[in-house]
Short mmCIF file of N, CA and C and ligand atoms in Angstrom, two decimals:
data_model
loop_
_atom_site.label_atom_id
_atom_site.label_comp_id
_atom_site.label_asym_id
_atom_site.label_seq_id
_atom_site.Cartn_x
_atom_site.Cartn_y
_atom_site.Cartn_z
N MET R 1 16.82 85.70 12.85
CA MET R 1 16.35 86.77 13.90
C MET R 1 16.52 88.10 13.06
N LYS R 2 15.71 88.91 13.37
CA LYS R 2 15.83 90.30 12.92
C LYS R 2 16.65 91.21 13.56
N THR R 3 17.43 92.08 13.12
CA THR R 3 18.38 92.89 13.83
C THR R 3 17.88 94.52 13.34
N ARG R 4 17.88 95.31 14.51
CA ARG R 4 17.52 96.68 14.11
C ARG R 4 18.86 97.48 13.72
N GLY R 5 18.67 98.28 12.55
CA GLY R 5 19.76 99.07 12.14
C GLY R 5 19.16 100.28 11.39
N PHE R 6 20.13 101.03 10.82
CA PHE R 6 19.89 102.21 10.05
C PHE R 6 20.30 102.23 8.56
N CYS R 7 19.48 102.82 7.85
CA CYS R 7 19.90 102.78 6.36
C CYS R 7 21.32 103.72 6.10
N ALA R 8 22.09 103.18 5.41
CA ALA R 8 23.42 103.85 5.28
C ALA R 8 23.26 105.21 4.47
N PHE R 9 22.17 105.39 3.73
CA PHE R 9 22.12 106.56 2.80
C PHE R 9 21.00 107.47 3.50
N CYS R 10 19.69 107.02 3.78
CA CYS R 10 18.81 108.10 4.48
C CYS R 10 18.65 107.98 5.92
N LYS R 11 19.53 107.17 6.52
CA LYS R 11 19.64 107.14 8.09
C LYS R 11 18.27 106.86 8.64
N SER R 12 17.25 106.26 7.98
CA SER R 12 16.02 105.95 8.66
C SER R 12 16.21 104.62 9.28
N PRO R 13 15.54 104.20 10.42
CA PRO R 13 15.64 103.02 10.93
C PRO R 13 14.87 101.94 10.20
N LYS R 14 15.58 100.53 10.27
CA LYS R 14 15.03 99.47 9.49
C LYS R 14 15.56 98.17 10.33
N TRP R 15 14.64 97.07 9.99
CA TRP R 15 14.90 95.95 10.47
C TRP R 15 15.48 95.01 9.18
N TYR R 16 16.64 94.30 9.57
CA TYR R 16 17.13 93.50 8.63
C TYR R 16 17.52 92.08 9.23
N TYR R 17 17.75 91.14 8.50
CA TYR R 17 18.13 89.81 8.95
C TYR R 17 19.73 89.73 9.08
N ALA R 18 20.22 89.38 10.25
CA ALA R 18 21.64 89.41 10.56
C ALA R 18 22.24 88.17 9.76
N HIS R 19 21.53 87.01 9.84
CA HIS R 19 22.11 85.66 9.36
C HIS R 19 21.84 85.54 7.90
N LYS R 20 22.73 85.34 7.05
CA LYS R 20 22.43 85.06 5.63
C LYS R 20 22.88 83.65 5.31
N HIS R 21 23.28 82.90 6.14
CA HIS R 21 23.53 81.44 5.98
C HIS R 21 22.92 80.59 6.79
N LEU R 22 22.85 79.23 6.69
CA LEU R 22 22.17 78.30 7.49
C LEU R 22 22.97 78.32 8.88
N LYS R 23 22.06 77.99 9.95
CA LYS R 23 22.40 77.85 11.27
C LYS R 23 22.29 76.28 11.62
N TRP R 24 22.77 75.91 12.77
CA TRP R 24 22.42 74.41 13.08
C TRP R 24 21.16 74.11 13.25
N THR R 25 20.19 75.13 13.81
CA THR R 25 18.85 74.85 13.94
C THR R 25 18.21 74.53 12.51
N HIS R 26 18.47 75.26 11.61
CA HIS R 26 17.94 74.82 10.14
C HIS R 26 18.48 73.70 9.63
N THR R 27 19.68 73.30 10.03
CA THR R 27 20.19 71.82 9.63
C THR R 27 19.38 70.75 10.32
N PHE R 28 19.30 71.08 11.54
CA PHE R 28 18.48 69.95 12.26
C PHE R 28 17.02 69.81 11.85
N PHE R 29 16.32 70.94 11.61
CA PHE R 29 14.95 70.87 11.15
C PHE R 29 14.93 70.31 9.66
N SER R 30 15.83 70.54 8.82
CA SER R 30 15.86 69.96 7.62
C SER R 30 16.13 68.42 7.67
N LEU R 31 16.90 67.96 8.65
CA LEU R 31 17.08 66.66 8.78
C LEU R 31 15.79 65.96 9.27
N LEU R 32 15.20 66.71 10.18
CA LEU R 32 13.97 66.08 10.71
C LEU R 32 12.72 66.03 9.74
N LEU R 33 12.84 67.13 8.81
CA LEU R 33 11.78 67.04 7.80
C LEU R 33 12.23 65.97 6.70
N ALA R 34 13.37 65.77 6.48
CA ALA R 34 13.86 64.75 5.56
C ALA R 34 13.43 63.35 6.08
N LEU R 35 13.75 63.01 7.36
CA LEU R 35 13.08 61.78 7.99
C LEU R 35 11.68 61.72 7.80
N CYS R 36 10.96 62.79 8.15
CA CYS R 36 9.42 62.55 8.12
C CYS R 36 9.09 62.36 6.66
N PHE R 37 9.56 63.02 5.68
CA PHE R 37 9.18 62.88 4.19
C PHE R 37 9.46 61.40 3.76
N ASN R 38 10.83 61.01 4.25
CA ASN R 38 11.15 59.67 3.63
C ASN R 38 10.24 58.70 4.31
N TYR R 39 9.81 58.80 5.66
CA TYR R 39 8.95 57.74 6.35
C TYR R 39 7.58 57.79 5.69
N VAL R 40 7.22 59.05 5.39
CA VAL R 40 5.63 59.00 4.80
C VAL R 40 5.71 58.45 3.36
N ALA R 41 6.88 58.55 2.58
CA ALA R 41 6.91 58.18 1.18
C ALA R 41 6.97 56.57 1.08
N THR R 42 7.95 56.11 2.16
CA THR R 42 8.28 54.78 1.82
C THR R 42 7.88 53.72 3.09
N PHE R 43 7.47 54.40 4.20
CA PHE R 43 7.07 53.77 5.43
C PHE R 43 8.21 52.98 6.00
N GLU R 44 9.40 53.29 5.74
CA GLU R 44 10.49 52.84 6.50
C GLU R 44 11.65 53.86 6.48
N PHE R 45 12.65 53.70 7.42
CA PHE R 45 13.70 54.60 7.34
C PHE R 45 14.90 54.00 6.61
N GLY R 46 15.18 54.67 5.34
CA GLY R 46 16.25 54.19 4.40
C GLY R 46 17.19 55.33 4.28
N PRO R 47 18.25 54.91 3.40
CA PRO R 47 19.29 55.83 3.20
C PRO R 47 18.78 56.84 2.16
N SER R 48 17.63 56.80 1.51
CA SER R 48 17.07 57.79 0.75
C SER R 48 16.80 59.19 1.15
N PHE R 49 16.76 59.14 2.53
CA PHE R 49 16.53 60.36 3.11
C PHE R 49 17.57 61.48 2.94
N LEU R 50 18.96 60.91 2.72
CA LEU R 50 19.95 61.71 2.62
C LEU R 50 19.86 62.54 1.44
N PHE R 51 19.09 62.14 0.24
CA PHE R 51 18.79 62.90 -0.89
C PHE R 51 17.83 64.00 -0.48
N ILE R 52 16.84 63.78 0.20
CA ILE R 52 15.81 64.61 0.55
C ILE R 52 16.48 65.61 1.64
N PHE R 53 17.40 65.33 2.53
CA PHE R 53 17.94 66.13 3.36
C PHE R 53 18.86 67.15 2.54
N GLY R 54 19.82 66.67 1.57
CA GLY R 54 20.47 67.63 0.68
C GLY R 54 19.63 68.54 0.12
N MET R 55 18.52 68.13 -0.50
CA MET R 55 17.62 69.14 -1.32
C MET R 55 17.13 70.04 -0.22
N ASN R 56 16.58 69.72 1.02
CA ASN R 56 16.12 70.71 2.00
C ASN R 56 17.29 71.66 2.46
N LEU R 57 18.66 71.13 2.43
CA LEU R 57 19.63 72.18 2.78
C LEU R 57 19.64 73.25 1.66
N ILE R 58 19.69 72.70 0.41
CA ILE R 58 19.80 73.63 -0.76
C ILE R 58 18.63 74.59 -0.67
N VAL R 59 17.38 74.17 -0.63
CA VAL R 59 16.20 75.03 -0.53
C VAL R 59 16.44 76.05 0.56
N ALA R 60 16.72 75.53 1.72
CA ALA R 60 16.72 76.52 2.93
C ALA R 60 17.86 77.56 2.75
N GLU R 61 19.07 77.15 2.17
CA GLU R 61 20.01 78.18 2.06
C GLU R 61 19.61 79.22 0.92
N MET R 62 19.03 78.86 -0.08
CA MET R 62 18.38 79.79 -1.01
C MET R 62 17.40 80.62 -0.49
N ILE R 63 16.54 80.23 0.38
CA ILE R 63 15.47 80.97 1.03
C ILE R 63 16.17 82.01 1.97
N LEU R 64 17.00 81.55 2.74
CA LEU R 64 17.71 82.45 3.56
C LEU R 64 18.66 83.52 2.88
N GLN R 65 19.15 83.23 1.76
CA GLN R 65 19.77 84.10 1.04
C GLN R 65 19.06 85.22 0.40
N ILE R 66 17.87 84.77 -0.08
CA ILE R 66 16.90 85.60 -0.75
C ILE R 66 16.21 86.65 0.24
N ARG R 67 15.97 85.99 1.50
CA ARG R 67 15.30 86.76 2.66
C ARG R 67 16.42 87.78 3.01
N TRP R 68 17.45 87.50 3.29
CA TRP R 68 18.63 88.40 3.68
C TRP R 68 18.83 89.53 2.74
N ARG R 69 18.87 89.15 1.40
CA ARG R 69 19.13 90.15 0.40
C ARG R 69 17.92 91.11 0.29
N MET R 70 16.74 90.58 0.37
CA MET R 70 15.49 91.60 0.36
C MET R 70 15.51 92.36 1.61
N SER R 71 15.94 92.01 2.67
CA SER R 71 15.89 92.82 4.05
C SER R 71 16.94 93.93 4.04
N VAL R 72 18.09 93.63 3.25
CA VAL R 72 19.22 94.67 3.25
C VAL R 72 18.65 95.88 2.46
N ILE R 73 18.00 95.77 1.41
CA ILE R 73 17.46 96.94 0.79
C ILE R 73 16.61 97.90 1.47
N CYS R 74 16.86 99.11 1.55
CA CYS R 74 16.00 100.00 2.37
C CYS R 74 14.67 100.21 1.55
N GLN R 75 13.61 100.11 2.20
CA GLN R 75 12.23 100.28 1.72
C GLN R 75 11.90 101.63 1.52
N LYS R 76 12.58 102.67 2.14
CA LYS R 76 12.15 104.09 2.07
C LYS R 76 12.85 104.77 0.95
N CYS R 77 14.12 104.64 0.75
CA CYS R 77 15.04 105.27 -0.27
C CYS R 77 15.42 104.22 -1.35
N GLY R 78 15.41 102.97 -1.14
CA GLY R 78 15.66 102.03 -2.20
C GLY R 78 17.30 101.75 -2.17
N PHE R 79 17.93 102.23 -1.33
CA PHE R 79 19.58 102.10 -1.23
C PHE R 79 19.77 100.55 -0.94
N ASP R 80 20.72 99.99 -1.87
CA ASP R 80 21.09 98.67 -1.72
C ASP R 80 22.60 98.61 -1.49
N PRO R 81 23.03 98.29 -0.32
CA PRO R 81 24.41 98.31 0.05
C PRO R 81 25.26 97.33 -0.76
N VAL R 82 24.67 96.26 -1.11
CA VAL R 82 25.47 95.10 -1.64
C VAL R 82 25.65 95.53 -3.21
N LEU R 83 24.49 96.07 -3.79
CA LEU R 83 24.63 96.53 -5.11
C LEU R 83 25.73 97.89 -5.21
N TYR R 84 25.62 98.53 -4.13
CA TYR R 84 26.61 99.70 -4.13
C TYR R 84 28.01 99.20 -4.07
N VAL R 85 28.45 98.08 -3.44
CA VAL R 85 29.74 97.57 -3.57
C VAL R 85 30.15 97.12 -4.90
N LYS R 86 29.25 96.42 -5.48
CA LYS R 86 29.28 96.02 -6.84
C LYS R 86 29.39 96.97 -7.99
N ASP R 87 28.44 97.92 -8.03
CA ASP R 87 28.32 98.87 -8.99
C ASP R 87 27.60 100.17 -8.51
N GLN R 88 28.28 101.08 -8.24
CA GLN R 88 28.00 102.40 -7.60
C GLN R 88 26.88 103.06 -8.61
N ASN R 89 27.23 103.21 -9.82
CA ASN R 89 26.39 103.95 -10.58
C ASN R 89 25.03 103.38 -10.90
N LEU R 90 24.75 102.07 -10.75
CA LEU R 90 23.52 101.22 -10.83
C LEU R 90 22.86 101.50 -9.52
N ALA R 91 23.59 101.43 -8.41
CA ALA R 91 22.99 101.68 -7.13
C ALA R 91 22.43 103.00 -7.04
N CYS R 92 23.00 104.16 -7.50
CA CYS R 92 22.65 105.42 -7.58
C CYS R 92 21.46 105.63 -8.54
N ASP R 93 21.44 105.05 -9.60
CA ASP R 93 20.18 105.08 -10.40
C ASP R 93 18.98 104.59 -9.75
N LYS R 94 19.14 103.41 -9.08
CA LYS R 94 17.93 102.86 -8.27
C LYS R 94 17.40 103.66 -7.28
N VAL R 95 18.40 104.50 -6.51
CA VAL R 95 17.97 105.33 -5.41
C VAL R 95 17.26 106.53 -6.14
N LYS R 96 17.83 107.07 -7.37
CA LYS R 96 16.97 108.14 -7.97
C LYS R 96 15.72 107.73 -8.41
N GLN R 97 15.59 106.45 -8.81
CA GLN R 97 14.30 106.12 -9.44
C GLN R 97 13.36 105.96 -8.32
N LYS R 98 13.76 105.28 -7.23
CA LYS R 98 12.94 105.19 -6.01
C LYS R 98 12.41 106.54 -5.43
N LEU R 99 13.36 107.50 -5.31
CA LEU R 99 13.08 108.86 -4.90
C LEU R 99 12.16 109.66 -5.73
N ASP R 100 12.33 109.48 -7.07
CA ASP R 100 11.41 110.06 -7.90
C ASP R 100 9.93 109.63 -7.74
N GLU R 101 9.70 108.26 -7.64
CA GLU R 101 8.58 107.61 -7.25
C GLU R 101 7.83 108.16 -6.08
N ARG R 102 8.82 108.38 -5.07
CA ARG R 102 8.35 108.98 -3.61
C ARG R 102 7.91 110.26 -3.82
N LYS R 103 8.56 111.13 -4.65
CA LYS R 103 8.15 112.48 -4.76
C LYS R 103 6.77 112.68 -5.40
N LYS R 104 6.23 111.67 -6.02
CA LYS R 104 4.89 111.60 -6.68
C LYS R 104 3.98 111.49 -5.66
N ASP R 105 4.15 110.80 -4.54
CA ASP R 105 3.23 110.34 -3.46
C ASP R 105 3.35 111.44 -2.34
N GLU R 106 2.24 112.38 -2.47
CA GLU R 106 2.22 113.49 -1.36
C GLU R 106 2.00 113.00 0.00
N ILE R 107 1.36 111.85 0.28
CA ILE R 107 1.14 111.44 1.76
C ILE R 107 2.46 111.15 2.25
N LYS R 108 3.44 110.49 1.52
CA LYS R 108 4.69 110.12 2.12
C LYS R 108 5.52 111.38 2.30
N ASN R 109 5.45 112.28 1.34
CA ASN R 109 6.18 113.43 1.56
C ASN R 109 5.78 114.44 2.75
N VAL R 110 4.53 114.49 2.94
CA VAL R 110 4.07 115.26 4.08
C VAL R 110 4.19 114.52 5.52
N PHE R 111 3.87 113.25 5.58
CA PHE R 111 3.82 112.65 6.92
C PHE R 111 5.18 111.90 7.11
N PHE R 112 5.74 111.41 6.08
CA PHE R 112 7.01 110.60 6.39
C PHE R 112 8.07 111.01 5.62
N PRO R 113 8.57 112.40 5.91
CA PRO R 113 9.69 112.96 5.16
C PRO R 113 11.04 112.30 5.47
N LEU R 114 11.86 112.07 4.25
CA LEU R 114 13.10 111.51 4.49
C LEU R 114 14.18 112.70 4.78
N LYS R 115 15.08 112.28 5.65
CA LYS R 115 16.28 113.30 5.94
C LYS R 115 17.50 112.79 5.03
N LEU R 116 17.46 113.39 3.78
CA LEU R 116 18.41 112.89 2.90
C LEU R 116 19.87 113.66 3.13
N PRO R 117 20.82 112.98 2.83
CA PRO R 117 22.13 113.74 3.04
C PRO R 117 22.41 114.74 1.96
N PHE R 118 23.13 115.86 2.32
CA PHE R 118 23.46 116.83 1.34
C PHE R 118 24.77 117.25 1.39
N ARG R 119 25.45 117.79 0.42
CA ARG R 119 26.68 118.25 0.29
C ARG R 119 26.94 119.57 0.85
N LYS R 120 27.93 119.81 1.57
CA LYS R 120 28.25 121.25 2.00
C LYS R 120 29.14 121.95 1.08
N SER R 121 28.70 123.07 0.62
CA SER R 121 29.56 123.77 -0.40
C SER R 121 30.36 124.81 0.24
ZN1 ZN I 201 17.30 104.36 3.12
#
């Protein structure tokens, strides 16, 4: 489920995924899919569906992690809060790179300007 929020750097509104781990519905559908795959492959219900169920859980968790990670990054300024916690300089370089790319695009500068933070002197 997507949640509405704001970018921590440019304060522009954005949508992101709040859940980054499996929920019970994902587990249930992984189990159902494993039973279906096992029945189609062997035409009987056997214990081999547990292996398929485990693989389904691993793949579903990986997909959810990647989806959450991609949704956290701001599409307008490129700010990545997870990277900022780990390495502030690298996060700053990525934001600068994204803003330099954005400066070259005149349409975005005119019609969708960013309200970037500034330091008071
Ligand atoms: Zn942003």
